[in-house]
Amino acid sequence: MTFATAWDEQLRSFVDDLCRFETTPGDEAPAQKWLREFLEQAGFETYTWEANPERLADHPSFPDDPSAIETANRPSVAGVLEFGDPDAGRTLVLNGHVDVVPADSGWTGEPFEPRWRDGTLTARGATDMKSGLAAAIFAARHLAASDPHFDGRLVVESVVGEEEGGIGAAAAALENPYPFERDAAIVAEPTDCRPVIATEGSLMKRLRIEGRSAHAATRWHGESVLPHFERIRQAFSDLESERGERVEHPLYKAFPIPWPVCFGRLEAGRWASSVPDELTAEVRIGVAPGETVDEVEREFDERLASVVAADPFLGANPPAFERFSIQFEPAEIDPDEPVVKAVQSAMTAAGLSDTAPRGATYGADSRHYVHAGIPTVLFGPGEIQQAHFPDESIEWEAVLAAGELLAAAARTYLED
């Protein structure tokens, strides 16, 4: 029996219910309680863990201050299915995150009231990534229902805090919550069911420039921060272009800007009729697989220093340029890893020809597992362009196809 025939109705109901939980950061607990009860009723052995903020504060991705990392009442949940002699076989993790970003303006309906129309689901989290998480859970159920004859374990995880650097996944990578080891993982992020084996890192920094205020009618007596910021922005844009040519990676040749630099937030001035004397800008800087966040930070610090050295005012009033928020290290695995081959085998068996591994210009929880020595591939339904987008939507046929492919990939991996 095909995955769609066996599970379509139940999976649709499950995703609809899950998308009704407003699992924005810090509010995941009710959904996780519901999910754990569902897994237990479906025959999974369940595990729950919460991250230790002291431990995360020692991790390079997170702030140094434990009080800045919100972990209380934010449980991650997993369900385990065992086959044959589980200790004699492999253990595969199917991972997804339950948290979603807040819904801002631009929605044509309530974000947490799922809408179904013409085979498309619209809801916050529909693509990123409650449908992928659900597909992983039901893929495990599909495999278990097929009367498998092999040894091994299949773990499905619903983790919290991915949008804040991977709180649940980092905790699971740092301190194994299970009484067994994990051999590989598939994170069901929206990759349009293409295998992604490399994820980009990111450096988050905050720039502060101070000028000198003056009345707008005599602005020549002041020192506006805006021209100074523009010189810095242009210098960083130039460095972005230089790095795009100099830092090469075979999986990123198709991207027009492989290592993007984006000033995503800017605030300047105090009053419309005053020369702006202060500016704060926040920038996200891409880090290529094979680089480190520290190495790239040094490059941009040096470029900023060159701008400051060429500007007498900035030389006398140097801007501050400091890290903030979450830092993402890049991650990459070998394309010949068995878990990658298992995904490709499932795709080929389903008649899909575009099985070549890819790179992504975003970060994901996979990096935590890769850095812990657990080969991890991203593979799930939906397109990343829908993530964080108003009227976030996913084609339901893609979710059903992903469930079939994940089940087949898990079988191949565990049978080998």
Coordinates of C-alpha atoms in Angstrom, one line a residue:
M1 CA 0.0 0.0 0.0
T2 CA 1.3 3.4 -0.9
F3 CA 2.0 6.1 1.7
A4 CA -0.7 8.3 0.4
T5 CA -3.3 5.6 0.3
A6 CA -2.5 4.5 3.9
W7 CA -2.1 7.9 5.6
D8 CA -3.5 10.8 3.6
E9 CA -6.6 11.4 5.8
Q10 CA -4.8 10.9 9.1
L11 CA -1.8 13.0 8.1
R12 CA -4.0 15.8 6.8
S13 CA -5.9 15.9 10.2
F14 CA -2.6 15.8 12.1
V15 CA -1.0 18.7 10.2
D16 CA -4.2 20.7 10.5
D17 CA -4.2 20.3 14.3
L18 CA -0.5 21.0 14.6
C19 CA -0.7 24.2 12.6
R20 CA -3.4 25.5 14.9
F21 CA -0.9 25.6 17.8
E22 CA 0.8 29.1 17.9
T23 CA 4.3 27.7 18.5
T24 CA 6.2 30.9 18.3
P25 CA 9.4 31.0 20.4
G26 CA 8.7 30.2 24.0
D27 CA 5.2 28.9 23.4
E28 CA 5.9 25.4 22.1
A29 CA 4.9 23.5 25.3
P30 CA 1.2 22.9 24.6
A31 CA 1.9 21.5 21.1
Q32 CA 4.8 19.3 22.4
K33 CA 2.5 17.9 25.1
W34 CA -0.1 17.1 22.4
L35 CA 2.6 15.6 20.2
R36 CA 4.1 13.4 22.9
E37 CA 0.6 12.0 23.7
F38 CA 0.1 11.3 20.0
L39 CA 3.4 9.5 19.7
E40 CA 2.7 7.4 22.7
Q41 CA -0.8 6.4 21.4
A42 CA 0.8 5.5 18.1
G43 CA 3.2 3.0 19.8
F44 CA 6.4 5.1 20.0
E45 CA 8.6 5.1 23.1
T46 CA 8.9 8.8 24.0
Y47 CA 11.7 11.0 25.3
T48 CA 11.6 14.6 26.4
W49 CA 14.4 17.0 27.2
E50 CA 14.9 20.7 27.9
A51 CA 18.1 22.6 27.1
N52 CA 20.5 23.6 29.8
P53 CA 21.2 27.4 29.3
E54 CA 24.6 27.1 31.1
R55 CA 25.7 24.5 28.6
L56 CA 24.4 26.4 25.6
A57 CA 26.2 29.6 26.8
D58 CA 29.5 27.7 26.3
H59 CA 28.4 26.9 22.7
P60 CA 29.7 29.2 20.0
S61 CA 26.2 29.6 18.4
F62 CA 24.6 31.1 21.5
P63 CA 25.0 34.3 23.7
D64 CA 27.6 34.0 26.5
D65 CA 25.0 35.0 29.1
P66 CA 22.8 32.0 30.1
S67 CA 20.0 34.4 31.1
A68 CA 19.8 35.5 27.5
I69 CA 18.9 32.0 26.4
E70 CA 15.2 31.1 27.0
T71 CA 14.9 27.4 27.7
A72 CA 12.4 26.9 30.6
N73 CA 9.2 25.1 29.7
R74 CA 10.4 24.5 26.2
P75 CA 10.5 20.7 25.9
S76 CA 11.8 18.9 22.8
V77 CA 10.1 15.5 22.2
A78 CA 11.1 12.4 20.4
G79 CA 9.5 9.0 19.6
V80 CA 11.5 5.8 19.0
L81 CA 10.5 2.7 17.1
E82 CA 12.7 -0.4 17.4
F83 CA 13.1 -3.2 14.9
G84 CA 14.5 -6.7 15.4
D85 CA 17.6 -6.5 17.6
P86 CA 18.0 -2.7 17.6
D87 CA 21.5 -2.7 19.0
A88 CA 22.6 -4.9 16.1
G89 CA 21.6 -2.3 13.5
R90 CA 21.7 1.3 12.7
T91 CA 19.8 4.2 14.4
L92 CA 18.4 6.9 12.1
V93 CA 16.9 10.2 13.3
L94 CA 14.2 12.0 11.4
N95 CA 14.2 15.5 12.8
G96 CA 11.9 18.5 12.5
H97 CA 11.3 21.7 14.5
V98 CA 7.9 22.7 15.9
D99 CA 8.6 26.4 16.5
V100 CA 7.6 29.0 13.9
V101 CA 8.4 32.6 13.4
P102 CA 5.7 35.1 14.4
A103 CA 3.2 36.1 11.7
D104 CA 3.5 39.7 10.7
S105 CA 1.5 41.8 8.2
G106 CA 0.5 40.6 4.7
W107 CA -1.7 37.7 5.6
T108 CA -5.1 37.4 3.9
G109 CA -6.4 35.1 6.7
E110 CA -5.7 34.1 10.3
P111 CA -2.1 32.5 10.3
F112 CA -3.0 29.8 12.8
E113 CA -6.3 28.8 11.2
P114 CA -5.2 26.5 8.4
R115 CA -6.9 27.0 5.1
W116 CA -7.2 24.2 2.4
R117 CA -7.8 25.2 -1.2
D118 CA -7.1 23.3 -4.4
G119 CA -4.7 20.9 -2.8
T120 CA -2.7 23.7 -1.0
L121 CA -2.4 24.2 2.7
T122 CA -1.9 27.8 3.9
A123 CA -0.9 28.4 7.6
R124 CA 2.1 29.7 9.5
G125 CA 4.4 26.7 9.7
A126 CA 2.8 24.9 6.8
T127 CA 6.2 24.9 5.0
D128 CA 8.7 25.7 7.8
M129 CA 8.3 23.1 8.9
K130 CA 5.2 21.4 10.4
S131 CA 4.4 19.5 7.3
G132 CA 7.9 18.2 7.1
L133 CA 7.8 17.2 10.7
A134 CA 4.5 15.4 10.2
A135 CA 5.7 13.7 7.1
A136 CA 8.7 12.3 9.1
I137 CA 6.4 11.0 11.9
F138 CA 4.0 9.3 9.5
A139 CA 6.9 7.9 7.4
A140 CA 8.1 6.2 10.6
R141 CA 4.6 4.8 11.1
H142 CA 4.4 3.7 7.5
L143 CA 7.7 1.8 7.8
A144 CA 6.6 0.1 11.1
A145 CA 3.4 -0.9 9.5
S146 CA 5.2 -2.7 6.6
D147 CA 6.3 -5.6 8.8
P148 CA 10.0 -4.8 8.5
H149 CA 12.6 -7.6 8.9
F150 CA 15.8 -5.8 9.9
D151 CA 17.6 -4.6 13.0
G152 CA 17.7 -1.0 14.0
R153 CA 16.0 2.1 15.4
L154 CA 14.0 5.0 13.9
V155 CA 13.8 8.2 16.0
V156 CA 11.5 11.1 15.2
E157 CA 12.2 14.4 16.9
S158 CA 10.2 17.5 17.4
V159 CA 12.6 20.1 18.6
V160 CA 12.1 23.7 19.8
G161 CA 14.0 26.9 19.3
E162 CA 15.4 26.2 15.8
E163 CA 14.5 29.8 14.8
E164 CA 16.7 31.0 17.7
G165 CA 19.8 29.0 16.8
G166 CA 18.6 25.4 17.4
I167 CA 18.0 25.2 21.2
G168 CA 16.5 21.7 21.2
A169 CA 18.8 20.2 18.6
A170 CA 21.9 21.8 20.1
A171 CA 20.9 20.3 23.5
A172 CA 20.4 16.9 21.9
A173 CA 23.8 17.1 20.1
L174 CA 25.7 18.2 23.3
E175 CA 24.0 15.8 25.7
N176 CA 22.5 12.7 24.1
P177 CA 18.9 12.3 25.5
Y178 CA 18.8 8.6 24.5
P179 CA 20.3 5.5 26.0
F180 CA 21.8 4.6 22.5
E181 CA 24.0 6.3 19.9
R182 CA 22.7 7.9 16.7
D183 CA 24.3 7.0 13.4
A184 CA 22.7 9.5 11.0
A185 CA 19.9 12.0 10.7
I186 CA 17.6 13.5 8.1
V187 CA 16.2 16.9 8.9
A188 CA 12.9 17.4 7.0
E189 CA 13.4 21.1 6.2
P190 CA 11.7 22.5 3.0
T191 CA 14.2 21.5 0.3
D192 CA 11.7 20.7 -2.4
C193 CA 12.6 17.1 -1.8
R194 CA 16.2 17.6 -2.9
P195 CA 19.1 16.4 -0.8
V196 CA 21.0 19.3 0.8
I197 CA 24.4 18.3 2.3
A198 CA 26.0 21.7 2.9
T199 CA 24.5 24.6 4.9
E200 CA 25.9 28.1 5.1
G201 CA 26.9 29.7 8.3
S202 CA 26.1 33.3 9.4
L203 CA 27.8 36.0 11.4
M204 CA 25.4 38.5 13.1
K205 CA 26.9 41.8 14.1
R206 CA 25.7 45.2 15.2
L207 CA 27.3 48.4 14.0
R208 CA 27.0 51.7 16.0
I209 CA 28.2 55.0 14.6
E210 CA 28.1 58.3 16.5
G211 CA 28.2 61.7 14.7
R212 CA 27.4 65.2 15.9
S213 CA 23.9 66.7 16.0
A214 CA 23.0 70.2 14.7
H215 CA 19.8 72.0 13.7
A216 CA 18.7 71.0 10.2
A217 CA 18.8 74.7 9.2
T218 CA 22.5 74.8 9.9
R219 CA 23.4 71.2 9.2
W220 CA 26.9 72.1 8.2
H221 CA 27.7 72.5 11.9
G222 CA 26.9 68.8 12.5
E223 CA 28.3 65.5 11.4
S224 CA 25.7 63.2 9.9
V225 CA 26.2 59.5 10.4
L226 CA 24.6 58.6 7.1
P227 CA 27.5 59.2 4.7
H228 CA 29.8 57.3 7.1
F229 CA 27.4 54.4 7.1
E230 CA 27.1 54.4 3.4
R231 CA 30.9 54.2 3.0
I232 CA 30.9 51.2 5.4
R233 CA 28.0 49.6 3.6
Q234 CA 29.7 50.0 0.2
A235 CA 32.9 48.6 1.6
F236 CA 31.0 45.5 2.9
S237 CA 29.2 45.2 -0.5
D238 CA 32.6 45.2 -2.2
L239 CA 33.9 42.6 0.1
E240 CA 30.8 40.5 -0.5
S241 CA 31.6 40.6 -4.3
E242 CA 35.3 39.8 -3.7
R243 CA 34.4 36.8 -1.5
G244 CA 31.9 35.6 -4.1
E245 CA 34.8 35.3 -6.6
R246 CA 37.5 34.2 -4.2
V247 CA 35.7 31.7 -1.9
E248 CA 34.6 28.9 -4.1
H249 CA 32.5 25.8 -3.4
P250 CA 31.2 23.4 -6.0
L251 CA 27.7 23.3 -4.5
Y252 CA 27.3 27.1 -4.5
K253 CA 28.2 27.9 -8.1
A254 CA 24.5 28.3 -9.1
F255 CA 23.9 31.1 -6.5
P256 CA 24.3 34.7 -7.8
I257 CA 25.5 35.7 -4.4
P258 CA 26.9 32.7 -2.6
W259 CA 27.9 34.4 0.7
P260 CA 25.3 37.2 1.1
V261 CA 25.8 40.3 3.3
C262 CA 22.6 41.8 4.3
F263 CA 22.0 44.9 6.5
G264 CA 18.6 43.9 7.7
R265 CA 17.9 46.6 10.2
L266 CA 18.8 50.2 10.4
E267 CA 17.9 53.0 12.8
A268 CA 19.3 56.5 12.7
G269 CA 18.6 60.0 14.0
R270 CA 16.4 61.3 16.7
W271 CA 14.4 64.1 15.1
A272 CA 13.4 65.1 11.5
S273 CA 14.8 68.6 11.8
S274 CA 18.2 67.5 13.4
V275 CA 21.3 66.1 11.8
P276 CA 21.3 62.4 12.6
D277 CA 24.0 61.9 15.2
E278 CA 23.6 58.2 15.9
L279 CA 23.1 55.1 13.9
T280 CA 22.6 51.4 14.7
A281 CA 22.6 48.8 11.9
E282 CA 22.4 45.0 12.2
V283 CA 24.0 42.9 9.5
R284 CA 24.0 39.2 8.6
I285 CA 27.2 37.9 6.9
G286 CA 27.3 34.6 5.1
V287 CA 30.0 32.0 6.0
A288 CA 30.9 29.4 3.5
P289 CA 31.3 25.7 4.3
G290 CA 34.9 25.2 5.1
E291 CA 35.2 28.6 6.7
T292 CA 34.6 29.5 10.4
V293 CA 32.6 32.4 11.8
D294 CA 35.8 33.7 13.4
E295 CA 37.7 33.8 10.2
V296 CA 35.0 35.7 8.3
E297 CA 34.6 38.1 11.2
R298 CA 38.2 39.0 11.0
E299 CA 37.8 39.8 7.3
F300 CA 35.0 42.2 7.9
D301 CA 36.6 43.7 11.0
E302 CA 39.7 44.4 8.9
R303 CA 37.6 46.0 6.1
L304 CA 35.8 48.2 8.6
A305 CA 39.2 49.2 10.0
S306 CA 40.4 50.3 6.5
V307 CA 37.3 52.5 6.1
V308 CA 37.9 54.0 9.6
A309 CA 41.6 54.7 8.8
A310 CA 40.7 56.6 5.6
D311 CA 38.1 58.8 7.3
P312 CA 39.4 61.4 9.8
F313 CA 36.1 61.7 11.6
L314 CA 35.7 58.0 12.1
G315 CA 39.3 57.7 13.0
A316 CA 38.7 60.1 15.9
N317 CA 35.3 58.5 16.6
P318 CA 35.6 54.8 15.8
P319 CA 32.3 52.9 15.4
A320 CA 31.5 49.9 17.5
F321 CA 31.1 46.6 15.7
E322 CA 30.0 43.7 18.0
R323 CA 28.3 40.3 17.7
F324 CA 24.7 39.9 18.8
S325 CA 22.0 37.3 18.7
I326 CA 22.9 33.8 17.3
Q327 CA 25.9 32.7 15.3
F328 CA 25.6 29.8 12.8
E329 CA 28.7 27.8 11.9
P330 CA 28.5 26.2 8.4
A331 CA 28.2 22.5 8.1
E332 CA 28.9 19.9 5.3
I333 CA 28.9 16.1 5.0
D334 CA 30.5 13.8 2.3
P335 CA 28.1 13.1 -0.6
D336 CA 29.0 9.4 -0.2
E337 CA 27.6 9.1 3.3
P338 CA 25.2 6.2 3.5
V339 CA 22.3 8.5 4.6
V340 CA 22.8 10.6 1.5
K341 CA 22.9 7.4 -0.7
A342 CA 19.7 6.2 1.0
V343 CA 17.9 9.4 0.2
Q344 CA 19.1 9.3 -3.4
S345 CA 18.1 5.6 -3.7
A346 CA 14.6 6.5 -2.6
M347 CA 14.4 9.3 -5.1
T348 CA 15.6 7.1 -8.0
A349 CA 13.1 4.4 -7.1
A350 CA 10.3 7.0 -7.2
G351 CA 11.4 8.0 -10.7
L352 CA 13.1 11.3 -9.7
S353 CA 16.2 12.1 -11.6
D354 CA 17.5 15.3 -10.0
T355 CA 19.3 13.5 -7.1
A356 CA 22.5 15.5 -7.0
P357 CA 23.4 16.9 -3.6
R358 CA 23.0 20.6 -3.1
G359 CA 24.1 23.4 -0.9
A360 CA 21.9 26.0 0.9
T361 CA 22.6 29.6 1.7
Y362 CA 20.8 29.3 5.1
G363 CA 21.6 27.5 8.3
A364 CA 19.7 24.6 9.9
D365 CA 19.7 22.3 12.9
S366 CA 21.7 19.8 10.9
R367 CA 24.9 21.7 11.8
H368 CA 24.5 20.7 15.4
Y369 CA 24.4 17.0 14.6
V370 CA 27.1 17.2 12.0
H371 CA 29.4 18.9 14.5
A372 CA 28.6 16.1 16.9
G373 CA 29.7 13.5 14.4
I374 CA 26.3 12.5 13.2
P375 CA 26.1 12.7 9.3
T376 CA 22.9 14.7 8.6
V377 CA 21.2 15.6 5.3
L378 CA 18.3 18.1 4.8
F379 CA 15.4 16.6 2.8
G380 CA 11.8 17.6 3.0
P381 CA 8.7 19.0 1.3
G382 CA 8.1 22.6 0.3
E383 CA 10.2 25.4 -1.0
I384 CA 12.3 27.6 1.3
Q385 CA 10.9 30.7 -0.5
Q386 CA 7.7 30.1 1.4
A387 CA 9.4 30.1 4.8
H388 CA 8.6 33.2 7.0
F389 CA 6.4 34.5 4.2
P390 CA 2.9 35.9 4.5
D391 CA 0.3 33.3 3.5
E392 CA 2.9 30.6 3.9
S393 CA 1.7 27.6 1.8
I394 CA 2.6 24.1 0.7
E395 CA 1.3 21.7 -2.0
W396 CA -0.2 18.8 -0.2
E397 CA 0.9 16.3 -2.9
A398 CA 4.5 17.3 -2.0
V399 CA 3.9 16.4 1.6
L400 CA 2.6 13.0 0.6
A401 CA 5.5 12.4 -1.7
A402 CA 7.9 13.4 1.0
G403 CA 6.4 10.9 3.4
E404 CA 6.8 8.1 0.8
L405 CA 10.4 9.1 0.1
L406 CA 11.4 9.5 3.8
A407 CA 10.0 6.0 4.6
A408 CA 11.8 4.5 1.6
A409 CA 15.1 6.3 2.6
A410 CA 14.8 5.1 6.2
R411 CA 14.2 1.5 5.1
T412 CA 17.2 1.6 2.7
Y413 CA 19.4 3.1 5.4
L414 CA 18.4 0.6 8.1
E415 CA 18.5 -2.4 5.9
D416 CA 22.0 -1.9 4.7

